[in-house]
Amino acid sequence: MPVTFPDSKKFSSGTPVLYLSAGALFIYLAIRAKNISITWDEAQTFFEYVRTPRWLPHDLNYMSANNHLLNTWLMKISVSLFGSGELALRLPNVLAGGIFFTALIATLKQWFGNNWRILPVFLIIALQPWLLDYFSIARGYGLSVAMMMCGIFYSGNFFSSGKMSSCIKAQLFFLLATAANLALIHVLVASALFFVCFLYSDKTRRRRNYLVPAFIPLIAIVFLFPYAQKLNANGAFFLGDEVHSPFFLFSSLGKSTAYIAPYSDMLALPLVIFFSAIPFLVAIQLFLRMKNTKDRTTLFVLVLLVLSFILPVMQHFILGSNYISGRVTLFYLPLLLLLFSSFTMNSGKAGKYMLGATSVFFIIHFCFCVNTKHYYDCSEQENVKDAMKILRDQKIKVDPPFFADMISTDLPYDLPVNYYRMRYSMNEFGHTVRSEFLRNCGYYYLPMEDTALYAMADILKYFPETKTALFRLMDPPPQKLKTIAESWDDFENEDPYSELMTAGFFIGKKGTFAGGKNMYSIAVVTNVPDSVKEIPVAATLSCRIRIEKRNTSALIVFTAITANGDSWEGMHVSELNLNPGEWSITGWTRTLPKGTKQVKVFLWNGDEAKVYMDNVTVRILAKDKKDQ
């Protein structure tokens, strides 16, 4: 029996199905945003940029690429209104997901009218698990894709109505997409080039108007170029991983679209072939349909895709930036799938079968990947929240080793652990130790294989999803470290720098501060005895801190000086669960590199509001030489 399809004229009554599907996906995004553990990148953005008074960073470093400007600004607003919970941090991107679904439906109707096939096209694009990840995480990628889709919709309005206002609106949305993810500057420039050529070739218009679409990207480049130069100078102007070919973006798309599914290894290569073929198939089809004016928007999206591939390659050779790869390639996904939908729509009955089979496949793929536990790019961090809830709710106590109130962990987990330590007001725990080698901590959250470093671990909870464990050391008892060097300074003596005088700020004390014109405070210096320079040692800091404003970018900095140079680690004052006023920090602990000669502790603060430090005690801890 032949397959029959509904009449496209009758599909208008089925339009609510589109919006019901979009509403269900929006609820799914909100649930994930509330439930999934905060990731390292989100926590770093929160501590480094959101909980500071600055809207534009003055001092950039290698991690400044993590500051997606539009996302940071919207996070600041959301946190000020709704607090610092996971959903509040991620709310701008959840709302961006709703905007994306709405703009996608509007774009499909604009392209294809009330054709029944816009429902499978919507599902093919909207049910991409990797794409949905970034609408429920506090990063700029989801925002950029939503703004780009709005730009594509207004571009279609411009091609159908000829209104210059639609062209300008499209460029403004592409500008917002660039503010959310700097890689989208190539989409902004590509759209401007297309609009200028289109207007210039339209003999019915005044030629003087053809440069209007170029003004917005020109302004963006003028303002963003100095920022991009600073990023590049600090090694932070990268668009992805260090790969040796621009075509790696198709590999990134294939691998990420395959997501975490039982068959993902088998699916990745077919998806690479699928994505690679789409631009060529659409280009051939457009050539054969050259005189069809309805294909202008399809041609526009194809030009965006091609130029946003070529321009980063040019940038690579000019500035030395990385090729686009990894999560930065996310914006290519809806562009490619839109082009695929256009191809199938214009391929007759074969296109119908192709579209139906593809939509069924991606619906099944979504069902395998749907979850409220993890994100694809950060799946190893999904159990940090669960581990911290155990420590918060059970209030586990042990016979205290030397640092009983410390949680030792490793790089992927330290900022998420500190976020939940602050979020759950776990004031009994000190700042996280980012080292699995410090044996004298009360608790550890580490990959399970790392417990082989210890004689025996008491596993409080094993997480099979990530192969991590929350545990403590029980047998043999931890060896207590002894103080082998100490420095103390309450700054009662007159400061040698008149501009650092703070008498009267601390009651009965003076102090040292950073902020305003003084970026660095006076340092407290402690020498490491020669007898222990080759022995694993740790340093602890206790001090008083006074802050005038809740949000500050101030760092308390540990600097370890060795024969090979300096290394430092900093704790953001904003990581402390503090309100403005005076507070004490006790026993912040860091392991020291082998061969450390000297330790310096000081404040670094580039903000106007000063942060004060007083009653500073730095201790160097190790086992006695006779115990080695």
XYZ file of C-alpha atoms in Angstrom:
628
model
C 0.000 0.000 0.000
C 1.473 3.396 -0.941
C 2.354 5.821 1.857
C 0.195 8.972 1.895
C 1.078 12.243 3.601
C -1.253 14.845 5.104
C -2.206 17.779 2.939
C 0.048 20.718 3.799
C -2.986 23.026 3.880
C -4.431 21.099 6.796
C -1.284 21.327 8.924
C -2.196 24.723 10.376
C -4.453 22.888 12.815
C -1.415 20.873 13.912
C 0.708 23.912 14.686
C 0.006 23.611 18.453
C 1.962 20.340 18.341
C 5.055 22.393 17.535
C 4.547 24.681 20.505
C 3.647 21.807 22.834
C 6.891 20.097 21.820
C 8.820 23.321 22.403
C 7.126 23.782 25.805
C 8.003 20.242 26.884
C 11.634 20.777 25.862
C 11.719 24.084 27.739
C 10.560 22.325 30.930
C 13.234 19.676 30.322
C 15.876 22.420 30.106
C 14.704 23.987 33.375
C 14.766 20.636 35.214
C 18.295 19.933 34.010
C 19.458 23.443 34.919
C 18.180 22.967 38.466
C 19.400 19.419 39.029
C 22.744 18.948 37.296
C 25.917 19.609 39.240
C 27.668 22.900 38.549
C 30.654 22.498 36.242
C 34.181 23.862 36.582
C 33.726 26.395 33.776
C 30.484 27.701 35.285
C 32.003 27.987 38.757
C 35.061 29.766 37.356
C 32.854 32.283 35.529
C 30.799 32.779 38.697
C 33.755 33.409 41.006
C 35.979 35.238 38.533
C 33.516 37.476 36.690
C 29.962 37.362 38.078
C 30.766 38.062 41.728
C 32.912 41.050 40.874
C 31.841 44.665 40.393
C 33.234 44.920 36.879
C 31.179 44.502 33.738
C 34.239 44.539 31.495
C 37.479 42.859 32.653
C 40.542 45.093 32.965
C 43.144 42.418 33.560
C 43.133 39.373 31.299
C 44.832 36.007 31.661
C 44.815 32.624 29.960
C 41.377 31.776 31.402
C 39.777 35.018 30.203
C 38.392 33.115 27.205
C 35.990 31.605 29.753
C 34.327 35.013 30.103
C 31.520 34.958 27.521
C 30.481 38.583 27.858
C 26.719 38.432 27.229
C 26.398 35.345 29.415
C 28.360 36.987 32.249
C 26.269 40.163 32.112
C 22.989 38.250 32.173
C 24.283 36.021 34.996
C 25.085 39.138 37.029
C 21.511 40.364 36.610
C 19.998 36.946 37.363
C 22.143 36.416 40.488
C 21.270 39.887 41.797
C 17.551 39.096 41.398
C 17.319 35.402 42.280
C 20.433 34.456 44.263
C 23.283 32.106 43.412
C 21.500 28.763 42.974
C 22.155 26.612 39.931
C 18.891 27.594 38.223
C 19.542 31.306 38.814
C 23.023 31.026 37.278
C 21.657 29.150 34.275
C 18.380 31.037 33.857
C 19.621 33.270 30.986
C 20.461 30.202 28.914
C 17.233 28.397 29.811
C 15.306 31.442 28.568
C 17.571 31.493 25.516
C 16.406 27.933 24.843
C 12.801 29.175 24.774
C 13.819 31.979 22.405
C 15.622 29.467 20.181
C 12.574 27.170 19.915
C 10.295 30.127 19.134
C 12.668 31.570 16.521
C 13.173 28.133 14.975
C 9.424 27.569 14.564
C 8.999 31.058 13.112
C 11.892 30.484 10.697
C 10.542 27.130 9.511
C 7.094 28.616 8.895
C 8.710 31.502 7.068
C 10.689 29.107 4.853
C 8.122 26.378 4.262
C 4.724 27.792 5.230
C 2.254 25.423 6.936
C 3.800 22.356 5.362
C 3.460 19.227 7.502
C 7.185 18.605 7.161
C 8.156 21.481 9.460
C 7.301 19.230 12.440
C 9.982 16.583 11.674
C 12.418 19.368 10.760
C 11.779 21.022 14.132
C 12.339 17.730 15.933
C 15.557 16.992 14.010
C 17.049 20.335 15.094
C 15.507 20.770 18.559
C 16.150 17.233 19.817
C 19.929 17.411 19.496
C 21.188 16.400 23.006
C 24.475 18.293 22.662
C 22.680 21.465 21.595
C 20.204 21.154 24.482
C 23.120 20.876 26.911
C 24.083 24.482 26.282
C 20.579 25.787 26.913
C 20.775 24.507 30.475
C 24.328 25.493 31.408
C 25.731 28.916 32.316
C 27.940 29.386 29.255
C 27.693 31.633 26.220
C 27.229 28.972 23.539
C 23.474 28.456 23.946
C 22.852 32.200 24.021
C 24.879 32.661 20.834
C 22.908 29.984 18.958
C 19.570 31.496 20.080
C 20.614 34.978 18.969
C 21.898 33.568 15.663
C 18.560 31.878 14.988
C 16.751 35.177 15.615
C 19.167 36.795 13.148
C 18.338 34.143 10.529
C 14.615 34.740 11.035
C 14.923 38.497 10.493
C 17.187 37.865 7.515
C 14.365 35.842 5.955
C 11.978 38.720 6.704
C 14.323 41.058 4.897
C 14.520 38.849 1.790
C 10.731 38.502 1.634
C 9.688 42.058 2.561
C 12.695 44.119 1.540
C 12.454 46.203 4.721
C 15.780 47.628 5.815
C 14.591 47.488 9.449
C 14.575 43.664 9.237
C 18.127 43.715 7.896
C 19.270 45.904 10.790
C 17.460 43.702 13.343
C 19.193 40.651 11.870
C 22.587 42.307 12.248
C 21.812 43.348 15.836
C 20.979 39.749 16.739
C 24.168 38.526 15.070
C 25.981 41.155 17.151
C 24.414 39.752 20.355
C 25.481 36.272 19.228
C 29.034 37.581 18.911
C 28.877 39.071 22.414
C 27.895 35.621 23.691
C 30.626 33.787 21.756
C 33.400 35.686 19.963
C 33.629 32.977 17.281
C 30.296 34.288 15.920
C 32.103 37.440 14.724
C 32.590 35.457 11.533
C 28.823 34.990 11.152
C 28.331 38.729 11.734
C 30.905 39.648 9.075
C 29.614 36.997 6.639
C 26.045 38.262 6.949
C 27.197 41.836 6.331
C 29.048 40.790 3.167
C 25.965 38.984 1.879
C 23.598 41.866 2.663
C 25.906 44.430 1.032
C 26.223 42.362 -2.156
C 22.480 41.682 -2.232
C 21.561 45.363 -1.822
C 24.150 46.503 -4.339
C 22.796 44.100 -6.950
C 19.202 45.247 -6.387
C 18.742 47.961 -8.990
C 15.401 49.018 -7.507
C 17.158 50.495 -4.449
C 19.226 53.558 -3.955
C 22.843 52.509 -4.117
C 23.746 54.691 -1.130
C 21.873 52.290 1.189
C 23.883 49.204 0.348
C 26.581 49.838 2.996
C 24.090 50.175 5.879
C 24.409 46.481 6.996
C 28.194 46.901 7.253
C 28.023 49.553 9.991
C 27.129 47.154 12.827
C 29.991 44.664 12.255
C 32.356 47.592 11.687
C 31.415 49.074 15.077
C 31.692 45.619 16.687
C 35.171 45.065 15.241
C 36.339 48.518 16.394
C 35.209 47.840 19.964
C 36.142 44.161 20.122
C 39.520 44.360 18.404
C 41.403 45.806 21.435
C 39.764 43.166 23.648
C 40.697 40.438 21.171
C 44.274 41.736 21.046
C 44.535 41.496 24.844
C 43.095 37.992 24.769
C 45.577 36.996 22.081
C 48.503 38.489 24.031
C 47.522 36.387 27.066
C 47.066 33.177 25.099
C 43.300 33.267 25.588
C 42.133 34.069 22.057
C 41.437 30.541 20.948
C 38.396 29.168 19.183
C 38.806 25.542 20.114
C 41.407 22.863 20.692
C 44.849 22.831 19.093
C 44.108 20.860 15.941
C 46.054 20.806 12.690
C 43.209 21.033 10.203
C 40.171 23.300 9.872
C 38.165 20.263 8.736
C 38.409 18.886 12.269
C 35.218 20.823 12.996
C 33.236 18.102 11.180
C 34.879 15.496 13.412
C 33.968 17.594 16.460
C 30.361 17.848 15.300
C 30.116 14.136 14.579
C 31.588 13.070 17.910
C 29.539 15.547 19.955
C 26.264 14.873 18.145
C 26.773 11.151 18.820
C 26.772 12.214 22.515
C 27.002 9.551 25.237
C 24.971 6.695 23.800
C 25.621 2.932 23.702
C 26.303 3.191 19.964
C 28.132 6.558 19.937
C 31.440 5.116 18.681
C 29.700 3.610 15.665
C 27.620 6.719 14.994
C 30.398 9.346 14.996
C 31.888 8.538 11.565
C 28.520 8.367 9.709
C 27.624 11.727 11.227
C 30.937 13.237 10.045
C 30.131 12.062 6.497
C 26.537 13.340 6.834
C 27.585 16.838 7.964
C 30.408 17.064 5.415
C 28.076 16.208 2.523
C 25.309 18.706 3.341
C 26.985 21.913 2.028
C 27.913 20.267 -1.287
C 24.444 18.767 -1.842
C 22.738 22.087 -1.078
C 25.146 24.014 -3.334
C 24.407 21.658 -6.256
C 20.671 21.893 -5.656
C 20.776 25.694 -5.514
C 22.737 25.781 -8.767
C 20.088 23.666 -10.466
C 17.343 25.911 -9.035
C 19.250 29.133 -9.713
C 16.246 31.165 -10.860
C 14.053 30.311 -7.861
C 13.917 33.455 -5.701
C 12.499 31.490 -2.752
C 15.973 29.995 -2.220
C 17.520 33.309 -1.096
C 17.398 32.412 2.595
C 18.867 28.968 1.906
C 21.655 30.619 -0.069
C 22.167 33.079 2.777
C 22.555 30.283 5.360
C 24.927 28.436 3.014
C 27.056 31.580 2.662
C 27.089 32.005 6.459
C 28.295 28.425 6.804
C 31.006 28.663 4.135
C 32.364 32.084 5.145
C 32.300 31.224 8.860
C 34.512 28.292 7.876
C 36.905 30.319 5.682
C 37.268 33.404 7.913
C 38.617 31.499 10.985
C 41.183 29.866 8.692
C 42.335 33.328 7.625
C 42.372 34.391 11.261
C 44.513 31.376 12.114
C 47.204 32.445 9.650
C 47.040 36.132 10.645
C 46.759 35.891 14.451
C 47.837 32.318 15.142
C 44.528 31.433 16.817
C 43.267 27.866 16.896
C 40.962 26.453 14.273
C 37.332 26.152 15.316
C 36.787 22.819 17.047
C 35.216 21.274 20.133
C 32.236 22.996 21.745
C 32.880 26.186 19.738
C 31.541 24.353 16.661
C 28.058 24.206 18.235
C 26.658 27.018 16.081
C 27.372 25.010 12.916
C 24.902 22.326 14.004
C 21.639 24.263 13.438
C 23.073 25.838 10.265
C 23.814 22.415 8.765
C 20.481 20.951 9.826
C 18.588 23.931 8.393
C 20.366 23.377 5.098
C 19.530 19.665 5.275
C 15.863 20.512 5.808
C 15.898 22.819 2.783
C 17.506 20.075 0.693
C 14.870 17.494 1.627
C 12.018 19.953 1.103
C 13.151 20.485 -2.471
C 13.887 16.839 -3.279
C 10.381 15.598 -4.037
C 9.172 12.246 -2.725
C 12.726 11.065 -2.043
C 13.136 14.082 0.232
C 9.996 13.117 2.156
C 11.317 9.653 2.887
C 14.766 11.030 3.740
C 13.276 13.584 6.142
C 10.999 11.026 7.791
C 13.804 8.507 8.336
C 16.163 11.177 9.706
C 13.586 12.532 12.142
C 12.774 9.042 13.453
C 16.483 8.361 13.930
C 17.118 11.571 15.893
C 13.993 11.050 18.040
C 15.296 7.589 19.008
C 18.780 9.027 19.542
C 17.347 11.675 21.879
C 15.516 8.993 23.870
C 18.817 7.153 24.424
C 20.592 10.346 25.511
C 17.918 12.111 27.576
C 19.096 12.639 31.168
C 19.020 15.045 34.087
C 22.426 14.005 35.432
C 25.208 15.304 33.205
C 26.426 17.385 30.283
C 28.364 15.751 27.472
C 31.458 17.984 27.774
C 31.556 17.764 31.598
C 30.199 14.302 32.342
C 33.058 13.509 34.750
C 31.794 16.247 37.108
C 28.198 15.090 37.480
C 28.551 13.663 41.013
C 30.193 16.634 42.771
C 26.804 17.918 43.922
C 25.848 14.481 45.294
C 29.133 14.197 47.192
C 28.728 17.618 48.784
C 25.134 16.836 49.779
C 26.390 13.787 51.649
C 28.839 15.891 53.645
C 26.192 18.542 54.258
C 23.273 16.289 55.236
C 25.004 13.529 57.167
C 27.431 15.847 58.945
C 30.000 13.053 59.100
C 32.595 13.444 61.820
C 35.869 11.562 62.165
C 38.725 11.503 64.622
C 40.401 14.596 63.252
C 43.615 14.301 61.352
C 45.602 17.485 60.979
C 43.242 19.092 58.461
C 39.979 17.420 59.463
C 37.897 20.220 57.977
C 39.577 20.159 54.568
C 38.305 18.488 51.388
C 41.043 17.314 49.045
C 40.202 16.964 45.367
C 41.668 17.452 41.895
C 41.502 20.151 39.210
C 38.170 19.238 37.501
C 36.355 19.294 40.841
C 37.884 21.997 43.048
C 35.778 24.971 41.925
C 32.496 22.987 41.878
C 33.308 21.737 45.397
C 33.939 25.300 46.558
C 30.713 26.462 44.909
C 28.659 23.926 46.882
C 30.656 24.611 50.032
C 29.491 28.213 49.690
C 26.010 27.352 48.348
C 25.233 25.017 51.255
C 26.864 27.314 53.869
C 29.274 24.558 54.896
C 31.331 26.954 56.987
C 32.861 24.117 58.993
C 34.890 23.169 55.916
C 37.898 25.137 54.794
C 38.790 26.027 51.233
C 39.318 22.977 49.054
C 42.799 21.529 48.680
C 43.520 20.939 44.999
C 45.851 17.997 45.547
C 45.344 14.278 45.942
C 48.763 13.958 47.579
C 48.025 15.752 50.856
C 47.382 12.771 53.111
C 46.188 14.641 56.165
C 42.814 15.943 54.957
C 39.555 14.828 56.527
C 37.755 14.004 53.250
C 38.636 13.300 49.639
C 36.626 13.443 46.426
C 38.771 11.877 43.692
C 38.707 9.394 40.814
C 38.611 5.943 42.338
C 41.938 4.830 40.861
C 43.671 7.594 42.832
C 42.812 5.901 46.130
C 45.630 3.450 45.358
C 47.891 6.222 46.686
C 46.640 5.489 50.185
C 47.015 2.495 52.444
C 43.279 2.176 52.993
C 40.261 4.368 52.295
C 36.884 4.298 54.011
C 34.529 4.798 51.038
C 31.579 6.954 52.028
C 30.072 6.832 48.539
C 31.238 5.394 45.242
C 29.803 6.913 42.064
C 29.935 4.359 39.236
C 28.873 6.909 36.578
C 32.092 8.886 36.953
C 34.216 6.252 38.764
C 34.805 8.737 41.559
C 34.504 8.314 45.293
C 33.949 10.349 48.421
C 36.136 8.805 51.090
C 38.286 9.354 54.162
C 41.487 7.732 55.355
C 41.166 5.361 58.277
C 43.989 2.800 58.331
C 46.757 3.563 59.012
C 45.987 6.798 60.878
C 47.242 9.870 59.024
C 50.651 11.063 60.092
C 50.399 14.465 61.681
C 52.538 17.198 60.222
C 54.492 19.542 62.464
C 55.159 23.240 62.114
C 58.733 23.630 60.972
C 58.587 27.338 60.059
C 56.184 30.168 60.791
C 55.720 33.856 59.999
C 53.248 36.151 61.715
C 52.357 39.778 61.127
C 49.535 41.842 62.562
C 50.875 45.050 61.001
C 50.966 46.875 64.350
C 54.270 48.401 63.344
C 53.973 51.360 61.050
C 53.690 50.352 57.419
C 56.684 51.438 55.325
C 54.334 52.686 52.610
C 52.309 55.727 53.581
C 49.624 54.967 51.005
C 49.039 51.602 52.703
C 48.349 53.060 56.140
C 45.106 51.613 57.455
C 45.193 52.577 61.133
C 41.724 52.681 62.639
C 40.118 50.407 60.111
C 40.750 47.355 62.241
C 39.911 48.012 65.856
C 43.218 48.330 67.699
C 45.115 47.037 64.677
C 46.560 48.232 61.454
C 46.510 46.205 58.294
C 47.509 45.881 54.691
C 45.147 46.219 51.763
C 44.853 45.865 48.014
C 42.500 47.851 45.863
C 42.137 51.325 44.452
C 45.563 52.439 43.208
C 47.358 49.620 45.057
C 46.896 46.356 43.192
C 49.051 44.367 45.654
C 49.206 44.380 49.433
C 52.335 43.922 51.540
C 53.487 40.286 51.384
C 54.095 38.040 54.387
C 57.210 35.976 53.620
C 58.173 32.603 55.108
C 61.426 30.760 54.362
C 61.410 26.978 53.972
C 64.271 25.347 55.937
C 66.923 23.659 53.813
C 66.420 20.422 55.724
C 62.933 19.869 54.216
C 63.276 21.288 50.720
C 63.207 17.799 49.215
C 60.424 16.567 51.524
C 56.711 16.992 50.637
C 55.531 20.009 52.625
C 52.383 22.083 52.933
C 51.659 25.659 53.934
C 48.644 26.965 55.829
C 47.305 30.497 56.086
C 45.198 32.015 58.830
C 44.259 35.693 58.740
C 41.551 38.287 59.151
C 39.871 39.682 56.053
C 37.699 42.746 55.811
C 35.670 43.526 52.699
C 33.656 46.662 52.039
C 31.492 45.257 49.224
C 30.153 41.752 48.646
C 31.379 41.402 45.074
C 35.096 41.686 44.523
C 37.688 40.169 42.223
C 40.280 40.131 45.034
C 42.554 37.111 45.397
C 44.456 35.815 48.390
C 47.631 34.565 46.717
C 50.058 31.823 47.778
C 53.339 32.139 45.868
C 55.914 29.354 46.089
C 59.434 30.347 44.998
C 61.706 27.574 43.765
C 65.029 27.489 41.959
C 63.139 27.111 38.675
C 60.834 30.106 39.184
C 57.620 31.085 40.930
C 54.287 29.281 41.008
C 51.142 30.573 42.612
C 47.608 29.635 43.518
C 44.880 32.054 44.461
C 41.643 31.888 46.399
C 38.959 34.347 45.385
C 37.620 36.275 48.333
C 34.241 35.822 46.627
C 34.579 32.055 47.218
C 34.150 32.713 50.925
C 30.598 32.706 52.192
C 30.972 36.241 53.504
C 28.942 39.404 53.720
C 30.658 42.797 53.940
C 32.475 43.124 57.231
C 35.362 41.479 59.040
C 35.932 37.736 58.951
C 38.550 35.153 59.853
C 40.126 32.536 57.621
C 41.617 29.556 59.413
C 43.873 26.886 57.996
C 43.676 27.474 54.262
C 46.109 24.790 53.099
C 48.147 24.316 49.948
C 50.794 21.745 49.113
C 54.101 23.276 47.970
C 56.128 22.256 44.916
C 59.219 20.191 45.543
C 62.216 22.388 46.235
C 60.263 25.425 47.458
C 62.634 27.949 49.051
C 60.205 30.638 50.113
C 56.477 31.260 50.446
C 54.810 34.650 50.025
C 51.195 35.444 50.886
C 49.562 38.674 49.758
C 46.355 40.210 48.416
C 45.835 41.035 44.759
C 42.907 43.265 43.900
C 42.328 45.378 40.810
C 38.987 46.775 42.003
C 38.360 50.187 43.490
C 36.848 48.818 46.721
C 39.693 47.874 49.067
C 40.106 44.474 50.698
C 42.046 44.454 53.985
C 44.149 41.686 55.519
C 45.515 41.526 59.063
C 46.725 39.070 61.733
C 48.389 36.933 59.089
C 49.938 33.601 60.113
C 51.735 31.401 57.595
C 52.979 27.987 58.717
C 55.186 25.536 56.820
C 54.213 21.981 57.751
C 56.156 18.758 57.292
C 57.248 15.670 59.150
C 60.388 16.008 61.207
C 63.546 14.943 59.390
C 64.046 12.123 61.889
C 60.643 10.688 60.870
C 61.582 10.358 57.205
